[in-house]
PDB file of C-alpha atoms in Angstrom:
ATOM      1  CA  MET A   1      10.152 -94.537 -24.437  1.00 57.00           C
ATOM      2  CA  ARG A   2       8.430 -94.172 -21.097  1.00 66.00           C
ATOM      3  CA  THR A   3      10.300 -91.036 -20.254  1.00 71.00           C
ATOM      4  CA  LYS A   4       9.416 -89.533 -23.616  1.00 78.00           C
ATOM      5  CA  ALA A   5       5.725 -90.195 -23.027  1.00 75.00           C
ATOM      6  CA  LEU A   6       6.013 -88.648 -19.584  1.00 75.00           C
ATOM      7  CA  GLN A   7       7.685 -85.587 -21.029  1.00 81.00           C
ATOM      8  CA  VAL A   8       4.938 -85.160 -23.618  1.00 76.00           C
ATOM      9  CA  MET A   9       2.307 -85.515 -20.916  1.00 74.00           C
ATOM     10  CA  LEU A  10       4.020 -82.947 -18.727  1.00 71.00           C
ATOM     11  CA  LEU A  11       4.281 -80.527 -21.630  1.00 71.00           C
ATOM     12  CA  CYS A  12       0.608 -80.987 -22.438  1.00 62.00           C
ATOM     13  CA  THR A  13      -0.383 -80.464 -18.842  1.00 69.00           C
ATOM     14  CA  SER A  14       1.648 -77.285 -18.518  1.00 66.00           C
ATOM     15  CA  LEU A  15       0.295 -75.998 -21.846  1.00 63.00           C
ATOM     16  CA  PHE A  16      -3.231 -76.744 -20.651  1.00 63.00           C
ATOM     17  CA  LEU A  17      -2.572 -75.017 -17.347  1.00 60.00           C
ATOM     18  CA  LEU A  18      -1.140 -71.975 -19.121  1.00 58.00           C
ATOM     19  CA  ALA A  19      -4.045 -71.869 -21.511  1.00 57.00           C
ATOM     20  CA  THR A  20      -6.616 -71.950 -18.730  1.00 56.00           C
ATOM     21  CA  ALA A  21      -4.817 -69.860 -16.124  1.00 54.00           C
ATOM     22  CA  LEU A  22      -3.624 -66.951 -18.280  1.00 53.00           C
ATOM     23  CA  PRO A  23      -6.930 -65.700 -19.677  1.00 49.00           C
ATOM     24  CA  SER A  24      -8.537 -65.731 -16.229  1.00 49.00           C
ATOM     25  CA  CYS A  25      -5.689 -63.572 -14.954  1.00 49.00           C
ATOM     26  CA  LYS A  26      -5.594 -61.228 -17.952  1.00 50.00           C
ATOM     27  CA  GLY A  27      -9.348 -60.807 -18.447  1.00 61.00           C
ATOM     28  CA  LYS A  28     -10.269 -59.926 -14.893  1.00 77.00           C
ATOM     29  CA  ILE A  29      -8.423 -57.081 -13.157  1.00 85.00           C
ATOM     30  CA  LYS A  30      -8.545 -57.338  -9.420  1.00 91.00           C
ATOM     31  CA  ASP A  31     -10.454 -54.775  -7.348  1.00 92.00           C
ATOM     32  CA  ALA A  32      -7.263 -54.234  -5.352  1.00 93.00           C
ATOM     33  CA  ASP A  33      -5.399 -53.166  -8.493  1.00 93.00           C
ATOM     34  CA  ILE A  34      -8.160 -50.719  -9.379  1.00 93.00           C
ATOM     35  CA  SER A  35      -7.966 -49.309  -5.849  1.00 93.00           C
ATOM     36  CA  THR A  36      -4.230 -48.850  -6.210  1.00 94.00           C
ATOM     37  CA  ALA A  37      -4.680 -47.020  -9.511  1.00 93.00           C
ATOM     38  CA  ILE A  38      -7.369 -44.762  -8.040  1.00 93.00           C
ATOM     39  CA  ASN A  39      -5.304 -43.963  -4.957  1.00 92.00           C
ATOM     40  CA  GLU A  40      -2.459 -42.995  -7.250  1.00 92.00           C
ATOM     41  CA  LYS A  41      -4.779 -40.531  -9.004  1.00 91.00           C
ATOM     42  CA  ILE A  42      -6.075 -39.198  -5.688  1.00 91.00           C
ATOM     43  CA  LYS A  43      -2.473 -38.453  -4.765  1.00 92.00           C
ATOM     44  CA  THR A  44      -1.528 -36.788  -8.039  1.00 91.00           C
ATOM     45  CA  MET A  45      -4.702 -35.010  -9.240  1.00 89.00           C
ATOM     46  CA  THR A  46      -5.597 -31.897  -7.253  1.00 89.00           C
ATOM     47  CA  ASP A  47      -9.270 -32.242  -8.201  1.00 89.00           C
ATOM     48  CA  MET A  48      -9.349 -35.680  -6.583  1.00 88.00           C
ATOM     49  CA  SER A  49      -7.520 -34.881  -3.380  1.00 89.00           C
ATOM     50  CA  GLY A  50      -9.529 -35.773  -0.310  1.00 87.00           C
ATOM     51  CA  LEU A  51     -11.788 -38.260  -2.125  1.00 91.00           C
ATOM     52  CA  THR A  52     -12.158 -41.887  -1.172  1.00 92.00           C
ATOM     53  CA  ALA A  53     -13.052 -44.800  -3.429  1.00 93.00           C
ATOM     54  CA  ALA A  54     -14.567 -48.205  -2.700  1.00 94.00           C
ATOM     55  CA  VAL A  55     -14.225 -50.881  -5.371  1.00 94.00           C
ATOM     56  CA  LYS A  56     -16.395 -53.968  -5.641  1.00 94.00           C
ATOM     57  CA  ASP A  57     -16.420 -56.221  -8.718  1.00 93.00           C
ATOM     58  CA  GLY A  58     -15.144 -53.376 -10.863  1.00 92.00           C
ATOM     59  CA  VAL A  59     -17.786 -50.918  -9.656  1.00 95.00           C
ATOM     60  CA  VAL A  60     -16.209 -47.858  -8.061  1.00 94.00           C
ATOM     61  CA  THR A  61     -18.066 -45.749  -5.520  1.00 95.00           C
ATOM     62  CA  LEU A  62     -16.543 -42.307  -5.112  1.00 93.00           C
ATOM     63  CA  THR A  63     -17.202 -40.280  -1.972  1.00 94.00           C
ATOM     64  CA  GLY A  64     -15.871 -37.000  -0.629  1.00 92.00           C
ATOM     65  CA  GLU A  65     -16.182 -33.335  -1.430  1.00 91.00           C
ATOM     66  CA  CYS A  66     -15.508 -31.672  -4.781  1.00 90.00           C
ATOM     67  CA  LYS A  67     -15.198 -27.928  -5.135  1.00 89.00           C
ATOM     68  CA  ASP A  68     -17.753 -27.745  -7.963  1.00 89.00           C
ATOM     69  CA  GLU A  69     -19.744 -29.740 -10.557  1.00 90.00           C
ATOM     70  CA  ALA A  70     -16.924 -29.619 -13.124  1.00 91.00           C
ATOM     71  CA  CYS A  71     -14.487 -31.083 -10.605  1.00 91.00           C
ATOM     72  CA  LYS A  72     -16.971 -33.875  -9.871  1.00 92.00           C
ATOM     73  CA  THR A  73     -17.156 -34.758 -13.600  1.00 93.00           C
ATOM     74  CA  VAL A  74     -13.373 -34.648 -13.982  1.00 93.00           C
ATOM     75  CA  CYS A  75     -12.963 -37.113 -11.104  1.00 93.00           C
ATOM     76  CA  GLU A  76     -15.566 -39.491 -12.527  1.00 94.00           C
ATOM     77  CA  THR A  77     -13.990 -39.422 -15.991  1.00 94.00           C
ATOM     78  CA  ALA A  78     -10.530 -40.044 -14.556  1.00 93.00           C
ATOM     79  CA  VAL A  79     -11.746 -43.093 -12.637  1.00 94.00           C
ATOM     80  CA  LYS A  80     -13.693 -44.493 -15.610  1.00 94.00           C
ATOM     81  CA  ALA A  81     -10.486 -44.395 -17.666  1.00 93.00           C
ATOM     82  CA  ILE A  82      -8.798 -46.864 -15.318  1.00 93.00           C
ATOM     83  CA  ALA A  83      -8.612 -50.366 -16.773  1.00 91.00           C
ATOM     84  CA  GLY A  84     -11.043 -52.794 -15.195  1.00 92.00           C
ATOM     85  CA  VAL A  85     -13.528 -50.166 -14.006  1.00 94.00           C
ATOM     86  CA  LYS A  86     -17.001 -51.187 -15.132  1.00 94.00           C
ATOM     87  CA  SER A  87     -18.925 -48.261 -13.771  1.00 93.00           C
ATOM     88  CA  VAL A  88     -18.651 -45.382 -11.319  1.00 94.00           C
ATOM     89  CA  VAL A  89     -21.156 -44.442  -8.642  1.00 94.00           C
ATOM     90  CA  ASN A  90     -20.363 -40.780  -8.092  1.00 94.00           C
ATOM     91  CA  ASN A  91     -21.467 -39.922  -4.572  1.00 94.00           C
ATOM     92  CA  CYS A  92     -19.197 -36.861  -4.313  1.00 92.00           C
ATOM     93  CA  THR A  93     -20.799 -33.809  -2.811  1.00 91.00           C
ATOM     94  CA  ILE A  94     -20.174 -30.228  -3.894  1.00 90.00           C
ATOM     95  CA  ALA A  95     -18.556 -27.976  -1.314  1.00 86.00           C
ATOM     96  CA  PRO A  96     -20.813 -25.079  -0.262  1.00 85.00           C
ATOM     97  CA  PRO A  97     -19.628 -21.709  -1.625  1.00 80.00           C
ATOM     98  CA  PRO A  98     -17.441 -19.803   0.836  1.00 77.00           C
ATOM     99  CA  ALA A  99     -19.307 -17.287   2.978  1.00 75.00           C
ATOM    100  CA  PRO A 100     -18.987 -13.762   1.566  1.00 72.00           C
ATOM    101  CA  VAL A 101     -16.185 -11.813   3.208  1.00 75.00           C
ATOM    102  CA  VAL A 102     -17.514  -9.133   5.509  1.00 78.00           C
ATOM    103  CA  VAL A 103     -15.598  -6.053   4.471  1.00 85.00           C
ATOM    104  CA  VAL A 104     -17.740  -3.490   6.229  1.00 89.00           C
ATOM    105  CA  PRO A 105     -19.457  -4.527   9.468  1.00 89.00           C
ATOM    106  CA  GLU A 106     -23.193  -4.069   9.890  1.00 90.00           C
ATOM    107  CA  ALA A 107     -23.841  -0.553  11.169  1.00 89.00           C
ATOM    108  CA  ASN A 108     -25.755   0.357  14.280  1.00 92.00           C
ATOM    109  CA  VAL A 109     -27.378   3.383  12.655  1.00 94.00           C
ATOM    110  CA  ASP A 110     -27.877   5.326  15.894  1.00 93.00           C
ATOM    111  CA  ALA A 111     -24.302   4.801  17.052  1.00 92.00           C
ATOM    112  CA  LEU A 112     -22.928   5.605  13.600  1.00 95.00           C
ATOM    113  CA  THR A 113     -25.023   8.776  13.278  1.00 95.00           C
ATOM    114  CA  LYS A 114     -23.777   9.904  16.663  1.00 92.00           C
ATOM    115  CA  ALA A 115     -20.175   9.165  15.696  1.00 93.00           C
ATOM    116  CA  ILE A 116     -20.574  11.124  12.450  1.00 96.00           C
ATOM    117  CA  ASN A 117     -21.972  14.095  14.358  1.00 94.00           C
ATOM    118  CA  ASP A 118     -19.001  13.918  16.717  1.00 92.00           C
ATOM    119  CA  ALA A 119     -16.563  13.767  13.808  1.00 93.00           C
ATOM    120  CA  VAL A 120     -17.976  16.830  12.020  1.00 94.00           C
ATOM    121  CA  LYS A 121     -18.619  18.882  15.152  1.00 90.00           C
ATOM    122  CA  ASP A 122     -15.477  20.959  14.667  1.00 87.00           C
ATOM    123  CA  PHE A 123     -16.313  21.607  11.004  1.00 93.00           C
ATOM    124  CA  PRO A 124     -19.400  23.835  11.340  1.00 92.00           C
ATOM    125  CA  GLY A 125     -20.055  24.366   7.607  1.00 95.00           C
ATOM    126  CA  VAL A 126     -20.295  20.630   6.851  1.00 96.00           C
ATOM    127  CA  LYS A 127     -23.726  19.025   6.464  1.00 97.00           C
ATOM    128  CA  THR A 128     -24.213  15.265   6.620  1.00 97.00           C
ATOM    129  CA  ALA A 129     -26.802  12.776   5.417  1.00 97.00           C
ATOM    130  CA  LEU A 130     -26.483   9.068   6.153  1.00 96.00           C
ATOM    131  CA  ASN A 131     -28.398   6.632   3.999  1.00 95.00           C
ATOM    132  CA  ASP A 132     -27.875   2.872   4.018  1.00 94.00           C
ATOM    133  CA  GLY A 133     -24.293   3.156   5.200  1.00 95.00           C
ATOM    134  CA  VAL A 134     -23.403   5.846   2.647  1.00 96.00           C
ATOM    135  CA  LEU A 135     -22.553   9.279   4.005  1.00 97.00           C
ATOM    136  CA  THR A 136     -23.170  12.296   1.755  1.00 97.00           C
ATOM    137  CA  LEU A 137     -21.356  15.484   2.646  1.00 97.00           C
ATOM    138  CA  THR A 138     -22.542  18.907   1.511  1.00 97.00           C
ATOM    139  CA  GLY A 139     -21.917  22.470   2.638  1.00 97.00           C
ATOM    140  CA  GLU A 140     -18.387  23.769   2.818  1.00 95.00           C
ATOM    141  CA  VAL A 141     -15.074  23.190   4.534  1.00 96.00           C
ATOM    142  CA  ALA A 142     -11.726  24.962   4.550  1.00 94.00           C
ATOM    143  CA  LYS A 143      -9.288  23.118   2.270  1.00 93.00           C
ATOM    144  CA  ASP A 144      -6.617  22.918   4.977  1.00 91.00           C
ATOM    145  CA  LYS A 145      -9.054  21.205   7.339  1.00 91.00           C
ATOM    146  CA  LEU A 146     -10.366  18.729   4.802  1.00 95.00           C
ATOM    147  CA  GLN A 147      -7.808  16.005   5.523  1.00 94.00           C
ATOM    148  CA  LYS A 148      -8.540  16.037   9.257  1.00 91.00           C
ATOM    149  CA  LEU A 149     -12.278  15.824   8.561  1.00 95.00           C
ATOM    150  CA  MET A 150     -11.818  12.898   6.173  1.00 96.00           C
ATOM    151  CA  MET A 151      -9.479  11.066   8.559  1.00 94.00           C
ATOM    152  CA  GLY A 152     -12.109  11.179  11.270  1.00 93.00           C
ATOM    153  CA  LEU A 153     -14.875  10.019   8.949  1.00 96.00           C
ATOM    154  CA  ASN A 154     -12.875   7.249   7.234  1.00 97.00           C
ATOM    155  CA  ALA A 155     -12.171   5.724  10.655  1.00 94.00           C
ATOM    156  CA  LEU A 156     -15.933   5.209  11.040  1.00 95.00           C
ATOM    157  CA  LYS A 157     -15.670   2.412   8.473  1.00 95.00           C
ATOM    158  CA  ALA A 158     -14.990   0.268  11.551  1.00 92.00           C
ATOM    159  CA  MET A 159     -18.497   1.181  12.720  1.00 93.00           C
ATOM    160  CA  GLY A 160     -20.160   0.274   9.439  1.00 95.00           C
ATOM    161  CA  LEU A 161     -19.682   3.334   7.228  1.00 96.00           C
ATOM    162  CA  LYS A 162     -19.449   1.995   3.663  1.00 96.00           C
ATOM    163  CA  LYS A 163     -18.776   5.046   1.583  1.00 96.00           C
ATOM    164  CA  ILE A 164     -18.377   8.821   1.679  1.00 97.00           C
ATOM    165  CA  GLU A 165     -19.765  10.933  -1.157  1.00 96.00           C
ATOM    166  CA  SER A 166     -18.167  14.337  -0.884  1.00 95.00           C
ATOM    167  CA  ALA A 167     -18.338  15.666  -4.440  1.00 94.00           C
ATOM    168  CA  GLY A 168     -21.068  18.078  -3.280  1.00 94.00           C
ATOM    169  CA  LEU A 169     -18.900  19.478  -0.503  1.00 95.00           C
ATOM    170  CA  THR A 170     -17.332  22.825  -1.386  1.00 95.00           C
ATOM    171  CA  LYS A 171     -13.641  22.998  -0.507  1.00 91.00           C
ATOM    172  CA  LYS A 172     -12.559  26.612  -0.231  1.00 89.00           C
TER     173      LYS A 172
ATOM    174  CA  MET B   1      -8.759  -4.115  -9.956  1.00 59.00           C
ATOM    175  CA  ALA B   2      -8.888  -0.663 -11.498  1.00 89.00           C
ATOM    176  CA  LEU B   3      -9.133   0.932  -8.060  1.00 94.00           C
ATOM    177  CA  GLN B   4      -6.086  -0.967  -6.866  1.00 94.00           C
ATOM    178  CA  ASP B   5      -4.222   0.526  -9.835  1.00 95.00           C
ATOM    179  CA  LYS B   6      -5.483   4.037  -9.068  1.00 95.00           C
ATOM    180  CA  TYR B   7      -4.322   3.777  -5.461  1.00 97.00           C
ATOM    181  CA  LYS B   8      -1.292   1.583  -6.156  1.00 96.00           C
ATOM    182  CA  GLU B   9       1.143   4.133  -4.714  1.00 97.00           C
ATOM    183  CA  LEU B  10      -0.850   4.202  -1.488  1.00 97.00           C
ATOM    184  CA  ILE B  11      -1.120   0.411  -1.231  1.00 97.00           C
ATOM    185  CA  ASP B  12       2.603   0.022  -1.949  1.00 97.00           C
ATOM    186  CA  ALA B  13       3.478   2.638   0.681  1.00 97.00           C
ATOM    187  CA  ALA B  14       1.291   0.898   3.270  1.00 97.00           C
ATOM    188  CA  THR B  15       2.905  -2.447   2.446  1.00 96.00           C
ATOM    189  CA  ASN B  16       6.425  -1.044   2.556  1.00 96.00           C
ATOM    190  CA  ALA B  17       5.777   0.788   5.830  1.00 95.00           C
ATOM    191  CA  GLY B  18       4.860  -2.539   7.421  1.00 93.00           C
ATOM    192  CA  VAL B  19       1.316  -1.524   8.365  1.00 94.00           C
ATOM    193  CA  ALA B  20       0.006  -4.247  10.689  1.00 94.00           C
ATOM    194  CA  ASN B  21      -3.136  -6.247   9.824  1.00 94.00           C
ATOM    195  CA  LEU B  22      -3.127  -4.609   6.403  1.00 96.00           C
ATOM    196  CA  GLN B  23      -6.157  -5.539   4.311  1.00 95.00           C
ATOM    197  CA  VAL B  24      -6.880  -4.232   0.833  1.00 95.00           C
ATOM    198  CA  ARG B  25     -10.292  -5.222  -0.463  1.00 95.00           C
ATOM    199  CA  GLU B  26     -12.659  -3.991  -3.120  1.00 94.00           C
ATOM    200  CA  GLN B  27     -16.425  -4.190  -2.821  1.00 92.00           C
ATOM    201  CA  GLU B  28     -19.205  -2.492  -4.762  1.00 92.00           C
ATOM    202  CA  GLY B  29     -16.942   0.120  -6.314  1.00 94.00           C
ATOM    203  CA  VAL B  30     -15.169   1.075  -3.109  1.00 96.00           C
ATOM    204  CA  LEU B  31     -11.634   0.153  -2.152  1.00 96.00           C
ATOM    205  CA  TYR B  32     -11.184  -0.551   1.550  1.00 97.00           C
ATOM    206  CA  ILE B  33      -7.708  -0.246   3.040  1.00 97.00           C
ATOM    207  CA  ASP B  34      -7.562  -1.203   6.709  1.00 96.00           C
ATOM    208  CA  GLY B  35      -4.611  -1.508   9.040  1.00 95.00           C
ATOM    209  CA  ASP B  36      -2.826  -0.410  12.185  1.00 93.00           C
ATOM    210  CA  THR B  37       0.276   1.738  12.243  1.00 91.00           C
ATOM    211  CA  SER B  38       1.991   4.697  13.877  1.00 86.00           C
ATOM    212  CA  GLY B  39       0.688   8.255  13.695  1.00 84.00           C
ATOM    213  CA  THR B  40       3.589   9.240  11.449  1.00 87.00           C
ATOM    214  CA  THR B  41       2.883   6.524   8.886  1.00 93.00           C
ATOM    215  CA  LYS B  42      -0.829   7.290   8.987  1.00 93.00           C
ATOM    216  CA  GLN B  43      -0.042  10.911   8.143  1.00 93.00           C
ATOM    217  CA  GLN B  44       2.249   9.845   5.274  1.00 96.00           C
ATOM    218  CA  LEU B  45      -0.450   7.582   3.833  1.00 97.00           C
ATOM    219  CA  TRP B  46      -3.047  10.319   4.059  1.00 97.00           C
ATOM    220  CA  ASP B  47      -0.692  12.720   2.285  1.00 96.00           C
ATOM    221  CA  ILE B  48      -0.328  10.194  -0.563  1.00 97.00           C
ATOM    222  CA  TYR B  49      -4.122   9.861  -0.690  1.00 97.00           C
ATOM    223  CA  GLY B  50      -4.314  13.672  -0.880  1.00 96.00           C
ATOM    224  CA  LYS B  51      -1.873  13.670  -3.756  1.00 96.00           C
ATOM    225  CA  LEU B  52      -3.831  11.059  -5.729  1.00 96.00           C
ATOM    226  CA  ASP B  53      -7.215  12.651  -4.996  1.00 95.00           C
ATOM    227  CA  PRO B  54      -6.633  16.244  -3.782  1.00 93.00           C
ATOM    228  CA  ASP B  55     -10.251  16.762  -2.705  1.00 94.00           C
ATOM    229  CA  TYR B  56     -10.752  13.276  -1.259  1.00 95.00           C
ATOM    230  CA  SER B  57     -13.967  13.335  -3.256  1.00 93.00           C
ATOM    231  CA  GLY B  58     -13.712  10.234  -5.457  1.00 93.00           C
ATOM    232  CA  GLY B  59     -16.050   8.313  -3.152  1.00 94.00           C
ATOM    233  CA  ASP B  60     -14.115   5.155  -4.057  1.00 96.00           C
ATOM    234  CA  LEU B  61     -11.745   4.730  -1.112  1.00 97.00           C
ATOM    235  CA  MET B  62     -12.182   4.193   2.606  1.00 97.00           C
ATOM    236  CA  LEU B  63      -8.766   4.587   4.201  1.00 97.00           C
ATOM    237  CA  ASN B  64      -9.224   3.144   7.667  1.00 96.00           C
ATOM    238  CA  ILE B  65      -5.727   3.376   9.081  1.00 94.00           C
ATOM    239  CA  ASN B  66      -5.756   3.184  12.841  1.00 90.00           C
ATOM    240  CA  SER B  67      -2.818   4.756  14.646  1.00 86.00           C
ATOM    241  CA  ILE B  68      -4.156   4.207  18.140  1.00 83.00           C
ATOM    242  CA  ALA B  69      -4.660   0.434  18.315  1.00 80.00           C
ATOM    243  CA  GLY B  70      -1.270  -0.151  19.920  1.00 81.00           C
ATOM    244  CA  VAL B  71      -1.591   2.580  22.551  1.00 87.00           C
ATOM    245  CA  SER B  72      -2.055   1.139  26.033  1.00 88.00           C
ATOM    246  CA  GLU B  73      -3.487   2.507  29.249  1.00 91.00           C
ATOM    247  CA  GLY B  74      -1.138   4.832  31.085  1.00 92.00           C
ATOM    248  CA  ALA B  75       0.361   6.126  27.833  1.00 92.00           C
ATOM    249  CA  LYS B  76       1.195   9.806  27.517  1.00 94.00           C
ATOM    250  CA  LEU B  77      -0.752  11.683  24.867  1.00 94.00           C
ATOM    251  CA  LYS B  78      -0.209  15.092  23.347  1.00 93.00           C
ATOM    252  CA  VAL B  79      -3.195  17.315  22.634  1.00 95.00           C
ATOM    253  CA  THR B  80      -3.016  18.006  18.909  1.00 89.00           C
ATOM    254  CA  THR B  81      -5.956  20.271  18.211  1.00 88.00           C
ATOM    255  CA  ASN B  82      -5.681  22.768  15.353  1.00 81.00           C
ATOM    256  CA  ARG B  83      -5.779  25.876  17.527  1.00 82.00           C
ATOM    257  CA  THR B  84      -8.241  25.488  20.365  1.00 88.00           C
ATOM    258  CA  ASN B  85      -8.280  23.685  23.688  1.00 93.00           C
ATOM    259  CA  LEU B  86      -9.509  20.086  23.793  1.00 95.00           C
ATOM    260  CA  ASN B  87     -12.828  19.464  25.482  1.00 95.00           C
ATOM    261  CA  ILE B  88     -12.990  16.880  28.226  1.00 96.00           C
ATOM    262  CA  ARG B  89     -16.510  15.527  28.531  1.00 96.00           C
ATOM    263  CA  LYS B  90     -18.624  13.674  31.044  1.00 97.00           C
ATOM    264  CA  GLY B  91     -19.470  10.918  28.570  1.00 95.00           C
ATOM    265  CA  PRO B  92     -18.184   9.562  25.219  1.00 94.00           C
ATOM    266  CA  SER B  93     -20.162  11.881  22.931  1.00 91.00           C
ATOM    267  CA  THR B  94     -20.257  15.545  21.948  1.00 90.00           C
ATOM    268  CA  GLU B  95     -23.738  15.558  23.465  1.00 90.00           C
ATOM    269  CA  ASP B  96     -22.217  15.086  26.917  1.00 94.00           C
ATOM    270  CA  THR B  97     -21.347  18.157  28.949  1.00 95.00           C
ATOM    271  CA  VAL B  98     -17.851  19.577  28.984  1.00 96.00           C
ATOM    272  CA  VAL B  99     -16.262  18.992  32.366  1.00 96.00           C
ATOM    273  CA  GLY B 100     -12.780  20.279  31.607  1.00 95.00           C
ATOM    274  CA  LYS B 101     -10.311  21.445  28.989  1.00 95.00           C
ATOM    275  CA  ALA B 102      -6.812  20.435  27.991  1.00 96.00           C
ATOM    276  CA  ALA B 103      -4.600  23.060  26.378  1.00 95.00           C
ATOM    277  CA  ARG B 104      -3.165  22.575  22.898  1.00 93.00           C
ATOM    278  CA  HIS B 105       0.116  20.616  23.096  1.00 94.00           C
ATOM    279  CA  GLU B 106      -0.511  19.709  26.730  1.00 95.00           C
ATOM    280  CA  ILE B 107       0.490  16.162  27.720  1.00 96.00           C
ATOM    281  CA  VAL B 108      -2.306  14.038  29.198  1.00 96.00           C
ATOM    282  CA  THR B 109      -2.545  10.412  30.313  1.00 96.00           C
ATOM    283  CA  LEU B 110      -4.713   7.684  28.810  1.00 96.00           C
ATOM    284  CA  VAL B 111      -6.784   6.070  31.557  1.00 96.00           C
ATOM    285  CA  LYS B 112      -9.168   3.868  29.578  1.00 94.00           C
ATOM    286  CA  LYS B 113     -10.210   3.373  25.966  1.00 92.00           C
ATOM    287  CA  GLU B 114     -13.967   3.628  25.505  1.00 90.00           C
ATOM    288  CA  ASN B 115     -13.797   3.044  21.741  1.00 88.00           C
ATOM    289  CA  ASP B 116     -11.686   4.202  18.793  1.00 87.00           C
ATOM    290  CA  GLN B 117     -13.272   7.662  18.931  1.00 90.00           C
ATOM    291  CA  TRP B 118     -13.384   8.355  22.646  1.00 93.00           C
ATOM    292  CA  TRP B 119     -10.787   7.844  25.366  1.00 95.00           C
ATOM    293  CA  TYR B 120     -10.999   8.538  29.076  1.00 97.00           C
ATOM    294  CA  ILE B 121      -8.038  10.758  29.926  1.00 96.00           C
ATOM    295  CA  GLN B 122      -6.543  12.583  32.882  1.00 96.00           C
ATOM    296  CA  THR B 123      -4.712  15.903  32.807  1.00 95.00           C
ATOM    297  CA  LYS B 124      -1.753  16.689  35.012  1.00 92.00           C
ATOM    298  CA  ASP B 125      -4.098  18.855  37.113  1.00 91.00           C
ATOM    299  CA  GLY B 126      -6.241  15.811  37.789  1.00 92.00           C
ATOM    300  CA  GLU B 127      -9.121  16.693  35.462  1.00 94.00           C
ATOM    301  CA  GLU B 128     -10.713  13.545  34.074  1.00 96.00           C
ATOM    302  CA  GLY B 129     -13.170  12.701  31.344  1.00 97.00           C
ATOM    303  CA  TYR B 130     -13.704  11.644  27.732  1.00 97.00           C
ATOM    304  CA  SER B 131     -11.880  13.262  24.830  1.00 96.00           C
ATOM    305  CA  TYR B 132     -11.985  12.732  21.095  1.00 93.00           C
ATOM    306  CA  THR B 133      -9.083  10.516  19.973  1.00 92.00           C
ATOM    307  CA  GLN B 134      -8.543  12.401  16.733  1.00 88.00           C
ATOM    308  CA  TYR B 135      -6.960  15.220  18.737  1.00 90.00           C
ATOM    309  CA  LEU B 136      -4.767  12.991  20.866  1.00 91.00           C
ATOM    310  CA  THR B 137      -1.395  11.837  19.546  1.00 88.00           C
ATOM    311  CA  PRO B 138       0.688   9.271  21.406  1.00 86.00           C
ATOM    312  CA  VAL B 139       4.046  10.679  22.506  1.00 84.00           C
ATOM    313  CA  GLU B 140       6.476   8.430  20.651  1.00 66.00           C
TER     314      GLU B 140
END
């Protein structure tokens, strides 16, 4: 009889323990688990690579650099979808746009003008006008000398020559 | 992209010829092709350009292929003028006085590179001064 009563008591105690312990474990996801889930996303999602996340009481603070606004939103949405996340403080910054590629260097107009004069010196019929890095050729040139003339002028791109307009140059 | 299609044959040839530091870029309606190579390849590329645009008058390509980047001081150079002698000048400009002449097809020596247009050279007779690089071809 005594053992039976003890058994019933034990069963009740364990049931009570289960009943109280389980909901507290199931209802509250640990910050550490959220961190693990976020780190998994940082590893797998290209948009999130390089970001860092701090989690406190279910509030996630995201920091790092995103390539644009859309990327920033994608990261926030992905983190919000993780179970246990209450809110997201999105402190990600947007990367500055890459500097434009310098294709043609800035011209020193005097040096470039001089170089153009040198290049056309042996082509007496050719007239030149340089305006804002664009060279306009007029006058005339023998057809068999045209390639040599253009070779010399195209090389001046390295000195800042952007373009050669030679439609007005007569090739005879 | 349209320009890269128009000059595809040229770009492909430059790639296949192994042009060093090859860069193909488009900006404001002009295609820029830059790179370093030999004089022979440069000539081949220019001939392709001449085939695609016989008058070189499209105004949409700057073909900056340098065949002299790899030439070092002391190198032998052949005077490749069209017909005339090559002027040797006191300074690196056609405004500088002519101090000597090198005959067509004469072999001269590169002493110092002033820039891509002007080199300081020496003839076998000891004449020295600046000459225009366009008329100097490295002896390969």
